[in-house]
Structures are given as structure tokens and as C-alpha cells.
Amino acid sequence: MKPGDWLHILSCQSDRISARFLMPSRSLATQLGKQVNDVEQFYQSTDVQQNDCKYKGREKPPTGSKKALKRASEDMQAEMRHNFNKIFNEASASTSAITTTTIIIIAAIAKDKWAWPFLDPVDVEGLGLYDYYQIIEKPMDFSTIKIRMEAKDGSGYKNVREIYADVRLIFKNAMKYNDEKNDVHVMAKTLLEKFENDLSKEEAHEELNKRLAQEATYANMTRELSTELSKVDMALRSLKTTAISQCRKLSHPEKLILANAFTKLSPDNIVKALEIVKESNPNFKDRIDMVTLDLDSQSDYTLFRLHMFVKNTLEVQEGTSVINHEDNIEEMKNNAKKRRIV
């Protein structure tokens, strides 16, 4: 059913449809329209993201099952605790800012064979690094991170971004203090690159999971919208059927008046009128130079629509009502049923 059918239905039985029905229907149409737009915009934005952002050079995140990811996490945590004698235990359940994923990422770096210089604070006095505090403003190491992760006195991390910033600080301090050819500088640079790569993969995982959750939400919304729209469509079809059955049937004199009024329409409005006929009669053919229309072969619904269209159009076009029962009805009674409209 086309949107314009609403107008024709209301024209046929405007006195039969109460405002109590129309107002809720308009409200429902507005609500459903907004939801449809939301769904369309979401899927359009999803298509753009898929076309424009192929992980931007990052390794595509694996799409294994949740069980596999969970099992991998548990294995990594077990290995971490075994190799590092619990240097990184799981954070307290009360510390909402620290997640298992955060611990796994940091542990993967801390257990690396080149991570040993960064596990504890730099022994400035023992190594004779007397200018260390002049160059490094904020020393950092993994044991200090561990303490802050487990803190319950308000000195702990507020979010994972603070933790990641301190991990980066460990390696940046080492790279800043030591020459590029120094082993500690090389080790720090290598571990920093590994950390950033692991973090990028995890962020890609999180983004993928977020998008999948959104898609699931909008998929449910789409199914619900489809059901609601089907109900609305059925209601409209039922209403149209009822309206058609109750459209007033044009009398023979009114058909003659309608035929005569056709000749007064502008070319553009004649085309619009013929479109009304085509909607109900797809087999109807018209020519550019001449149109033959048998009014008696048209349905009551089509005739009533034509009647309303021509009446309203001519009132606007000529500024007066031209379809009435006073227009030489007797003169047109003798005309043939098939009228040629040029």
C-alpha cells in the first residue's frame, strides 16, 4: 500500500474514522518511522566502517568462541603465577578499574625474557647512577604497578588507562636514560613495541565485541520492527478494503460531469489523473496525443478518487468548484458511454 492511499481512504470515509483512531495511528507511524531510521543509519555506518577501516593495518582479531578465549585467559594467568611467583595476582574484586584482560596484557610483557631489568625499581645507588633522578622525573617499574593495582586505600589506579600509561613510562624511562646502543634501551624498545601490539589486538577485540553486541541489538530491533510493520500493513489493507466498500457510487450524470471536467484539466493534472486509473488498472494504456477512458469500466473506488481529484484540482486551478449537479446534466445524458478525452 502506497502512502497516498491514506488520503484516498480518508476521502472515502472521513466521517467514519474517528480522531481516536487517527491520532494513535499517527503517533505509531512517527515512532516506527524513527526506529526504522535508527536501524538504517546503524547499518549504513556499519557498512562504512567495514569498507573504510580494515583494522587500519592491525592484525585482524581472531573470532574464536568465548570458551576458547576464556580458556586461553585462564592458561595465561596460571603460567603467569607459576613463572613469576605471583608477582601479578588478580586484582581485588573491589577494584573495578582493573580487569583480567589488563592483568594478562601486563603479565605477558613482564614474563618476557628481557623484562627482568624492569621488574623492580632501578637500584640507583648500587649501580652508581647519580644523575638518574635529574633525567628521570617519575621512575616506574612493574612491582610499583603491582602495588598500585592491589591498593585499597585510594592510592590505586582509577582506570586501565592509568595502568597502561605507567607500563609505557617504564620503557620510555629506560630509553630516555640509556643510549640507543645500550642493551637496556634495546630491550625497553622491543618490549614497548610488543606491549603496544598486544594492546592494539585487545582493543580490536573489544571493538569487535562491541560491534557484535550492537548488531545483535539492532537485529532484534529489526525483527520487532518487521513484525510491527507487518501488523500496520495488514491494518491498512483491511482499512482500505473497508473504505473501498463504503465509497459512494457515482451516478451516471456524475460520470458525465466527471468526463466533461477532464477536458478542463491542465496537461500535468491529466497525467496525474490517469495515474490514479493505472493504480487500479495496470493494463490501462494511454497515448501521448490522445487518451480513451471508459468510465463505466472503472471501479467505484477509482471513480470516487477521480471525482475527488478533479474536483479539488479544478477548484485550485480555476478558483471555483466546477463539478456539481447543475452543469448541463441533461445535455450530457445523450453522450456515449465511451468518451474520448483529448
mmCIF file of C-alpha atoms in Angstrom:
data_model
loop_
_atom_site.group_PDB
_atom_site.id
_atom_site.type_symbol
_atom_site.label_atom_id
_atom_site.label_comp_id
_atom_site.label_asym_id
_atom_site.label_seq_id
_atom_site.Cartn_x
_atom_site.Cartn_y
_atom_site.Cartn_z
ATOM 1 C CA MET A 1 0.000 0.000 0.000
ATOM 2 C CA LYS A 2 1.352 3.393 -1.014
ATOM 3 C CA PRO A 3 1.426 6.344 1.398
ATOM 4 C CA GLY A 4 -1.001 8.225 -0.827
ATOM 5 C CA ASP A 5 -3.662 5.570 -0.267
ATOM 6 C CA TRP A 6 -4.219 7.016 3.182
ATOM 7 C CA LEU A 7 -5.601 10.197 1.636
ATOM 8 C CA HIS A 8 -7.949 8.316 -0.650
ATOM 9 C CA ILE A 9 -9.201 6.143 2.176
ATOM 10 C CA LEU A 10 -9.852 9.153 4.368
ATOM 11 C CA SER A 11 -11.618 10.897 1.498
ATOM 12 C CA CYS A 12 -13.969 7.944 1.129
ATOM 13 C CA GLN A 13 -14.931 7.654 4.779
ATOM 14 C CA SER A 14 -13.554 10.633 6.654
ATOM 15 C CA ASP A 15 -16.788 10.761 8.601
ATOM 16 C CA ARG A 16 -16.376 7.155 9.674
ATOM 17 C CA ILE A 17 -12.856 7.303 11.093
ATOM 18 C CA SER A 18 -12.675 8.956 14.435
ATOM 19 C CA ALA A 19 -9.813 11.027 15.817
ATOM 20 C CA ARG A 20 -9.461 8.362 18.467
ATOM 21 C CA PHE A 21 -8.105 6.064 15.750
ATOM 22 C CA LEU A 22 -6.195 8.590 13.676
ATOM 23 C CA MET A 23 -4.152 10.179 16.456
ATOM 24 C CA PRO A 24 -2.747 6.909 17.850
ATOM 25 C CA SER A 25 -2.043 5.790 14.266
ATOM 26 C CA ARG A 26 -0.071 8.940 13.522
ATOM 27 C CA SER A 27 1.836 8.548 16.768
ATOM 28 C CA LEU A 28 2.619 4.922 15.929
ATOM 29 C CA ALA A 29 3.706 5.870 12.416
ATOM 30 C CA THR A 30 6.054 8.524 13.819
ATOM 31 C CA GLN A 31 7.514 6.092 16.342
ATOM 32 C CA LEU A 32 8.030 3.304 13.808
ATOM 33 C CA GLY A 33 9.487 5.765 11.311
ATOM 34 C CA LYS A 34 12.075 6.931 13.835
ATOM 35 C CA GLN A 35 13.038 3.351 14.700
ATOM 36 C CA VAL A 36 13.383 2.446 11.027
ATOM 37 C CA ASN A 37 15.666 5.461 10.502
ATOM 38 C CA ASP A 38 17.782 4.443 13.508
ATOM 39 C CA VAL A 39 18.219 0.918 12.147
ATOM 40 C CA GLU A 40 19.053 2.181 8.641
ATOM 41 C CA GLN A 41 21.623 4.647 9.976
ATOM 42 C CA PHE A 42 23.263 1.934 12.090
ATOM 43 C CA TYR A 43 23.679 -0.479 9.191
ATOM 44 C CA GLN A 44 24.849 2.307 6.884
ATOM 45 C CA SER A 45 27.512 3.322 9.406
ATOM 46 C CA THR A 46 28.490 -0.342 9.822
ATOM 47 C CA ASP A 47 28.979 -0.680 6.062
ATOM 48 C CA VAL A 48 31.159 2.439 6.016
ATOM 49 C CA GLN A 49 33.293 1.144 8.877
ATOM 50 C CA GLN A 50 33.754 -2.220 7.178
ATOM 51 C CA ASN A 51 34.759 -0.582 3.885
ATOM 52 C CA ASP A 52 36.974 2.197 5.240
ATOM 53 C CA CYS A 53 38.588 0.574 8.252
ATOM 54 C CA LYS A 54 40.201 -2.799 7.677
ATOM 55 C CA TYR A 55 41.671 -2.706 11.167
ATOM 56 C CA LYS A 56 43.966 0.059 9.879
ATOM 57 C CA GLY A 57 46.941 -2.208 9.418
ATOM 58 C CA ARG A 58 46.393 -4.127 12.613
ATOM 59 C CA GLU A 59 46.210 -7.852 12.694
ATOM 60 C CA LYS A 60 42.603 -8.939 12.353
ATOM 61 C CA PRO A 61 41.396 -10.145 15.761
ATOM 62 C CA PRO A 62 40.625 -13.842 15.949
ATOM 63 C CA THR A 63 36.968 -14.767 16.084
ATOM 64 C CA GLY A 64 37.150 -17.850 18.255
ATOM 65 C CA SER A 65 34.436 -18.839 20.659
ATOM 66 C CA LYS A 66 34.067 -17.269 24.087
ATOM 67 C CA LYS A 67 35.013 -20.596 25.650
ATOM 68 C CA ALA A 68 38.306 -20.623 23.763
ATOM 69 C CA LEU A 69 39.088 -17.060 24.830
ATOM 70 C CA LYS A 70 38.222 -17.837 28.427
ATOM 71 C CA ARG A 71 40.376 -20.975 28.399
ATOM 72 C CA ALA A 72 43.303 -19.033 26.933
ATOM 73 C CA SER A 73 42.943 -16.382 29.624
ATOM 74 C CA GLU A 74 42.951 -18.988 32.393
ATOM 75 C CA ASP A 75 46.036 -20.695 30.946
ATOM 76 C CA MET A 76 47.935 -17.426 30.708
ATOM 77 C CA GLN A 77 47.067 -16.497 34.271
ATOM 78 C CA ALA A 78 48.224 -19.900 35.528
ATOM 79 C CA GLU A 79 51.505 -19.620 33.637
ATOM 80 C CA MET A 80 51.996 -16.075 34.895
ATOM 81 C CA ARG A 81 51.585 -17.070 38.532
ATOM 82 C CA HIS A 82 53.876 -20.079 38.084
ATOM 83 C CA ASN A 83 56.747 -18.247 36.367
ATOM 84 C CA PHE A 84 56.674 -15.055 38.410
ATOM 85 C CA ASN A 85 55.809 -16.364 41.832
ATOM 86 C CA LYS A 86 52.576 -14.361 41.883
ATOM 87 C CA ILE A 87 54.231 -11.043 41.012
ATOM 88 C CA PHE A 88 50.946 -10.147 39.375
ATOM 89 C CA ASN A 89 47.978 -11.618 41.202
ATOM 90 C CA GLU A 90 44.475 -10.926 40.080
ATOM 91 C CA ALA A 91 43.346 -7.594 41.391
ATOM 92 C CA SER A 92 40.857 -7.398 44.203
ATOM 93 C CA ALA A 93 37.246 -7.806 43.131
ATOM 94 C CA SER A 94 36.547 -4.425 44.697
ATOM 95 C CA THR A 95 38.897 -2.717 42.225
ATOM 96 C CA SER A 96 36.552 -2.344 39.287
ATOM 97 C CA ALA A 97 39.086 -0.411 37.201
ATOM 98 C CA ILE A 98 41.345 -3.475 36.813
ATOM 99 C CA THR A 99 40.220 -6.325 34.595
ATOM 100 C CA THR A 100 41.567 -9.774 33.878
ATOM 101 C CA THR A 101 42.463 -8.600 30.392
ATOM 102 C CA THR A 102 44.616 -5.829 31.841
ATOM 103 C CA ILE A 103 46.486 -8.293 34.033
ATOM 104 C CA ILE A 104 47.028 -10.688 31.146
ATOM 105 C CA ILE A 105 48.465 -7.994 28.891
ATOM 106 C CA ILE A 106 50.872 -6.726 31.549
ATOM 107 C CA ALA A 107 51.841 -10.235 32.626
ATOM 108 C CA ALA A 108 52.645 -11.178 29.041
ATOM 109 C CA ILE A 109 55.163 -8.336 28.977
ATOM 110 C CA ALA A 110 56.518 -8.885 32.484
ATOM 111 C CA LYS A 111 57.247 -12.569 31.866
ATOM 112 C CA ASP A 112 59.292 -11.838 28.746
ATOM 113 C CA LYS A 113 62.950 -12.915 28.943
ATOM 114 C CA TRP A 114 64.036 -9.301 28.513
ATOM 115 C CA ALA A 115 61.752 -7.872 31.194
ATOM 116 C CA TRP A 116 63.991 -8.568 34.200
ATOM 117 C CA PRO A 117 65.591 -5.064 34.341
ATOM 118 C CA PHE A 118 62.124 -3.544 34.753
ATOM 119 C CA LEU A 119 60.560 -5.794 37.394
ATOM 120 C CA ASP A 120 61.867 -3.793 40.369
ATOM 121 C CA PRO A 121 62.839 -0.150 40.969
ATOM 122 C CA VAL A 122 66.165 0.918 39.466
ATOM 123 C CA ASP A 123 68.982 0.460 42.014
ATOM 124 C CA VAL A 124 70.313 3.971 41.586
ATOM 125 C CA GLU A 125 72.906 3.815 44.386
ATOM 126 C CA GLY A 126 74.024 0.263 43.728
ATOM 127 C CA LEU A 127 74.585 0.973 40.038
ATOM 128 C CA GLY A 128 76.071 4.406 40.690
ATOM 129 C CA LEU A 129 73.503 6.199 38.566
ATOM 130 C CA TYR A 130 73.887 9.518 40.370
ATOM 131 C CA ASP A 131 72.263 11.582 37.609
ATOM 132 C CA TYR A 132 69.262 9.266 37.259
ATOM 133 C CA TYR A 133 66.788 11.469 39.132
ATOM 134 C CA GLN A 134 67.970 14.506 37.214
ATOM 135 C CA ILE A 135 66.982 12.847 33.927
ATOM 136 C CA ILE A 136 64.006 10.736 35.005
ATOM 137 C CA GLU A 137 61.233 12.720 36.647
ATOM 138 C CA LYS A 138 58.971 9.790 37.550
ATOM 139 C CA PRO A 139 60.640 6.382 37.978
ATOM 140 C CA MET A 140 58.427 3.367 37.319
ATOM 141 C CA ASP A 141 58.674 -0.437 37.429
ATOM 142 C CA PHE A 142 56.373 -3.461 37.418
ATOM 143 C CA SER A 143 56.464 -4.043 41.166
ATOM 144 C CA THR A 144 55.260 -0.475 41.741
ATOM 145 C CA ILE A 145 52.443 -1.057 39.259
ATOM 146 C CA LYS A 146 51.524 -4.249 41.106
ATOM 147 C CA ILE A 147 51.315 -2.389 44.436
ATOM 148 C CA ARG A 148 49.026 0.273 42.988
ATOM 149 C CA MET A 149 46.854 -2.362 41.329
ATOM 150 C CA GLU A 150 46.274 -4.043 44.688
ATOM 151 C CA ALA A 151 45.903 -0.838 46.710
ATOM 152 C CA LYS A 152 42.650 -0.387 48.627
ATOM 153 C CA ASP A 153 43.379 2.928 50.328
ATOM 154 C CA GLY A 154 42.505 5.218 47.435
ATOM 155 C CA SER A 155 46.017 5.346 46.019
ATOM 156 C CA GLY A 156 45.244 2.710 43.399
ATOM 157 C CA TYR A 157 44.571 3.169 39.734
ATOM 158 C CA LYS A 158 41.262 4.724 38.761
ATOM 159 C CA ASN A 159 41.144 3.139 35.311
ATOM 160 C CA VAL A 160 43.141 0.922 32.994
ATOM 161 C CA ARG A 161 44.434 3.900 31.026
ATOM 162 C CA GLU A 162 46.484 4.933 34.058
ATOM 163 C CA ILE A 163 47.960 1.429 34.264
ATOM 164 C CA TYR A 164 48.865 1.381 30.584
ATOM 165 C CA ALA A 165 50.446 4.828 30.930
ATOM 166 C CA ASP A 166 52.723 3.565 33.716
ATOM 167 C CA VAL A 167 53.729 0.498 31.680
ATOM 168 C CA ARG A 168 54.731 2.794 28.833
ATOM 169 C CA LEU A 169 56.571 5.005 31.316
ATOM 170 C CA ILE A 170 58.759 2.072 32.422
ATOM 171 C CA PHE A 171 60.128 1.579 28.932
ATOM 172 C CA LYS A 172 60.255 5.251 27.970
ATOM 173 C CA ASN A 173 62.327 5.994 31.085
ATOM 174 C CA ALA A 174 64.785 3.259 30.144
ATOM 175 C CA MET A 175 65.007 4.506 26.564
ATOM 176 C CA LYS A 176 65.454 8.080 27.743
ATOM 177 C CA TYR A 177 68.241 7.342 30.226
ATOM 178 C CA ASN A 178 70.164 4.766 28.202
ATOM 179 C CA ASP A 179 71.852 5.271 24.836
ATOM 180 C CA GLU A 180 70.227 3.678 21.773
ATOM 181 C CA LYS A 181 73.013 1.113 21.524
ATOM 182 C CA ASN A 182 72.685 0.140 25.172
ATOM 183 C CA ASP A 183 71.145 -3.289 25.771
ATOM 184 C CA VAL A 184 68.614 -1.893 28.244
ATOM 185 C CA HIS A 185 67.465 0.666 25.667
ATOM 186 C CA VAL A 186 67.039 -2.056 23.027
ATOM 187 C CA MET A 187 65.187 -4.311 25.469
ATOM 188 C CA ALA A 188 62.870 -1.486 26.531
ATOM 189 C CA LYS A 189 62.126 -0.507 22.938
ATOM 190 C CA THR A 190 61.367 -4.106 21.971
ATOM 191 C CA LEU A 191 59.046 -4.653 24.936
ATOM 192 C CA LEU A 192 57.267 -1.339 24.350
ATOM 193 C CA GLU A 193 56.532 -2.357 20.758
ATOM 194 C CA LYS A 194 55.282 -5.730 21.966
ATOM 195 C CA PHE A 195 53.062 -4.062 24.553
ATOM 196 C CA GLU A 196 51.552 -1.647 22.016
ATOM 197 C CA ASN A 197 50.918 -4.510 19.605
ATOM 198 C CA ASP A 198 49.220 -6.641 22.267
ATOM 199 C CA LEU A 199 47.164 -3.673 23.387
ATOM 200 C CA SER A 200 46.081 -2.932 19.813
ATOM 201 C CA LYS A 201 44.916 -6.505 19.378
ATOM 202 C CA GLU A 202 42.915 -6.346 22.578
ATOM 203 C CA GLU A 203 41.343 -3.038 21.593
ATOM 204 C CA ALA A 204 40.387 -4.596 18.264
ATOM 205 C CA HIS A 205 38.814 -7.494 20.181
ATOM 206 C CA GLU A 206 36.844 -5.109 22.354
ATOM 207 C CA GLU A 207 35.712 -3.072 19.356
ATOM 208 C CA LEU A 208 34.622 -6.237 17.562
ATOM 209 C CA ASN A 209 32.698 -7.478 20.583
ATOM 210 C CA LYS A 210 31.069 -4.078 20.981
ATOM 211 C CA ARG A 211 30.036 -4.028 17.331
ATOM 212 C CA LEU A 212 28.692 -7.581 17.516
ATOM 213 C CA ALA A 213 26.638 -6.634 20.562
ATOM 214 C CA GLN A 214 25.267 -3.610 18.709
ATOM 215 C CA GLU A 215 24.453 -5.728 15.676
ATOM 216 C CA ALA A 216 22.602 -8.215 17.861
ATOM 217 C CA THR A 217 20.608 -5.381 19.422
ATOM 218 C CA TYR A 218 19.694 -3.871 16.074
ATOM 219 C CA ALA A 219 18.939 -7.303 14.623
ATOM 220 C CA ASN A 220 16.360 -7.810 17.377
ATOM 221 C CA MET A 221 15.017 -4.317 16.757
ATOM 222 C CA THR A 222 14.763 -5.093 13.038
ATOM 223 C CA ARG A 223 12.775 -8.259 13.702
ATOM 224 C CA GLU A 224 10.440 -6.409 16.053
ATOM 225 C CA LEU A 225 10.020 -3.588 13.539
ATOM 226 C CA SER A 226 9.286 -6.072 10.782
ATOM 227 C CA THR A 227 6.546 -7.614 12.904
ATOM 228 C CA GLU A 228 5.065 -4.226 13.785
ATOM 229 C CA LEU A 229 5.202 -3.008 10.187
ATOM 230 C CA SER A 230 3.507 -6.196 9.021
ATOM 231 C CA LYS A 231 0.715 -5.568 11.510
ATOM 232 C CA VAL A 232 0.396 -1.974 10.334
ATOM 233 C CA ASP A 233 0.343 -3.086 6.706
ATOM 234 C CA MET A 234 -2.400 -5.615 7.436
ATOM 235 C CA ALA A 235 -4.387 -2.961 9.278
ATOM 236 C CA LEU A 236 -4.012 -0.546 6.365
ATOM 237 C CA ARG A 237 -5.096 -3.173 3.865
ATOM 238 C CA SER A 238 -8.113 -4.011 5.997
ATOM 239 C CA LEU A 239 -8.949 -0.328 6.353
ATOM 240 C CA LYS A 240 -8.568 0.207 2.619
ATOM 241 C CA THR A 241 -10.870 -2.734 1.879
ATOM 242 C CA THR A 242 -13.476 -1.347 4.262
ATOM 243 C CA ALA A 243 -13.130 2.141 2.830
ATOM 244 C CA ILE A 244 -13.440 0.929 -0.749
ATOM 245 C CA SER A 245 -16.615 -0.967 0.059
ATOM 246 C CA GLN A 246 -18.102 2.170 1.581
ATOM 247 C CA CYS A 247 -17.083 4.666 -1.118
ATOM 248 C CA ARG A 248 -20.090 6.430 -2.569
ATOM 249 C CA LYS A 249 -21.009 5.184 -6.021
ATOM 250 C CA LEU A 250 -21.123 7.876 -8.672
ATOM 251 C CA SER A 251 -24.386 8.228 -10.565
ATOM 252 C CA HIS A 252 -24.488 8.226 -14.350
ATOM 253 C CA PRO A 253 -24.958 12.012 -14.532
ATOM 254 C CA GLU A 254 -21.980 12.449 -12.198
ATOM 255 C CA LYS A 255 -19.873 10.313 -14.515
ATOM 256 C CA LEU A 256 -20.837 12.563 -17.401
ATOM 257 C CA ILE A 257 -19.890 15.623 -15.390
ATOM 258 C CA LEU A 258 -16.574 13.985 -14.469
ATOM 259 C CA ALA A 259 -15.841 13.230 -18.115
ATOM 260 C CA ASN A 260 -16.565 16.808 -19.095
ATOM 261 C CA ALA A 261 -14.409 18.136 -16.252
ATOM 262 C CA PHE A 262 -11.452 16.133 -17.551
ATOM 263 C CA THR A 263 -11.235 18.436 -20.559
ATOM 264 C CA LYS A 264 -10.618 21.381 -18.243
ATOM 265 C CA LEU A 265 -7.583 19.859 -16.556
ATOM 266 C CA SER A 266 -4.104 21.054 -17.395
ATOM 267 C CA PRO A 267 -1.840 18.516 -19.184
ATOM 268 C CA ASP A 268 0.101 17.834 -15.986
ATOM 269 C CA ASN A 269 -3.062 17.217 -13.993
ATOM 270 C CA ILE A 270 -4.427 14.919 -16.714
ATOM 271 C CA VAL A 271 -1.297 12.793 -16.294
ATOM 272 C CA LYS A 272 -1.869 12.683 -12.529
ATOM 273 C CA ALA A 273 -5.495 11.670 -13.024
ATOM 274 C CA LEU A 274 -4.508 8.861 -15.370
ATOM 275 C CA GLU A 275 -2.012 7.618 -12.792
ATOM 276 C CA ILE A 276 -4.980 7.058 -10.465
ATOM 277 C CA VAL A 277 -6.578 4.864 -13.132
ATOM 278 C CA LYS A 278 -3.332 2.933 -13.674
ATOM 279 C CA GLU A 279 -3.009 2.147 -9.975
ATOM 280 C CA SER A 280 -6.267 0.195 -10.036
ATOM 281 C CA ASN A 281 -5.967 -0.971 -13.638
ATOM 282 C CA PRO A 282 -2.342 -1.787 -14.564
ATOM 283 C CA ASN A 283 -3.456 -2.847 -18.059
ATOM 284 C CA PHE A 284 -4.728 0.632 -18.864
ATOM 285 C CA LYS A 285 -2.808 2.159 -21.767
ATOM 286 C CA ASP A 286 -2.699 5.793 -22.729
ATOM 287 C CA ARG A 287 -1.152 7.657 -25.616
ATOM 288 C CA ILE A 288 0.665 10.938 -25.583
ATOM 289 C CA ASP A 289 -1.618 12.605 -28.111
ATOM 290 C CA MET A 290 -4.947 11.036 -27.147
ATOM 291 C CA VAL A 291 -6.477 9.107 -24.267
ATOM 292 C CA THR A 292 -9.584 6.925 -24.396
ATOM 293 C CA LEU A 293 -11.090 6.280 -20.980
ATOM 294 C CA ASP A 294 -14.214 4.202 -20.393
ATOM 295 C CA LEU A 295 -15.556 5.496 -17.095
ATOM 296 C CA ASP A 296 -18.141 2.705 -16.841
ATOM 297 C CA SER A 297 -15.365 0.106 -16.793
ATOM 298 C CA GLN A 298 -13.667 1.668 -13.773
ATOM 299 C CA SER A 299 -14.294 0.570 -10.196
ATOM 300 C CA ASP A 300 -16.355 2.677 -7.813
ATOM 301 C CA TYR A 301 -13.189 3.278 -5.795
ATOM 302 C CA THR A 302 -11.289 4.596 -8.831
ATOM 303 C CA LEU A 303 -14.193 6.770 -9.933
ATOM 304 C CA PHE A 304 -14.565 8.286 -6.494
ATOM 305 C CA ARG A 305 -10.836 9.032 -6.370
ATOM 306 C CA LEU A 306 -11.012 10.634 -9.811
ATOM 307 C CA HIS A 307 -14.056 12.608 -8.725
ATOM 308 C CA MET A 308 -12.276 13.969 -5.631
ATOM 309 C CA PHE A 309 -9.035 14.639 -7.511
ATOM 310 C CA VAL A 310 -10.682 16.512 -10.386
ATOM 311 C CA LYS A 311 -12.948 18.455 -8.047
ATOM 312 C CA ASN A 312 -10.118 19.587 -5.770
ATOM 313 C CA THR A 313 -7.716 20.232 -8.648
ATOM 314 C CA LEU A 314 -10.111 22.406 -10.615
ATOM 315 C CA GLU A 315 -11.068 24.358 -7.522
ATOM 316 C CA VAL A 316 -7.409 25.267 -7.143
ATOM 317 C CA GLN A 317 -6.801 25.615 -10.867
ATOM 318 C CA GLU A 318 -9.802 27.830 -11.640
ATOM 319 C CA GLY A 319 -10.649 29.162 -8.191
ATOM 320 C CA THR A 320 -14.172 27.733 -8.246
ATOM 321 C CA SER A 321 -15.989 24.446 -7.912
ATOM 322 C CA VAL A 322 -16.672 23.074 -11.387
ATOM 323 C CA ILE A 323 -18.101 19.666 -10.543
ATOM 324 C CA ASN A 324 -21.680 19.972 -9.444
ATOM 325 C CA HIS A 325 -25.093 18.755 -10.434
ATOM 326 C CA GLU A 326 -26.041 21.962 -12.218
ATOM 327 C CA ASP A 327 -23.694 21.668 -15.196
ATOM 328 C CA ASN A 328 -25.954 20.811 -18.077
ATOM 329 C CA ILE A 329 -26.635 17.248 -16.935
ATOM 330 C CA GLU A 330 -29.454 16.850 -19.412
ATOM 331 C CA GLU A 331 -27.222 17.878 -22.289
ATOM 332 C CA MET A 332 -24.631 15.222 -21.451
ATOM 333 C CA LYS A 333 -27.057 12.362 -20.833
ATOM 334 C CA ASN A 334 -27.087 11.560 -24.554
ATOM 335 C CA ASN A 335 -23.331 11.264 -24.828
ATOM 336 C CA ALA A 336 -21.803 7.839 -25.486
ATOM 337 C CA LYS A 337 -20.572 5.783 -22.534
ATOM 338 C CA LYS A 338 -17.130 5.767 -24.010
ATOM 339 C CA ARG A 339 -15.817 9.273 -24.065
ATOM 340 C CA ARG A 340 -12.774 10.478 -25.907
ATOM 341 C CA ILE A 341 -10.688 12.820 -23.773
ATOM 342 C CA VAL A 342 -8.144 14.877 -25.643
#
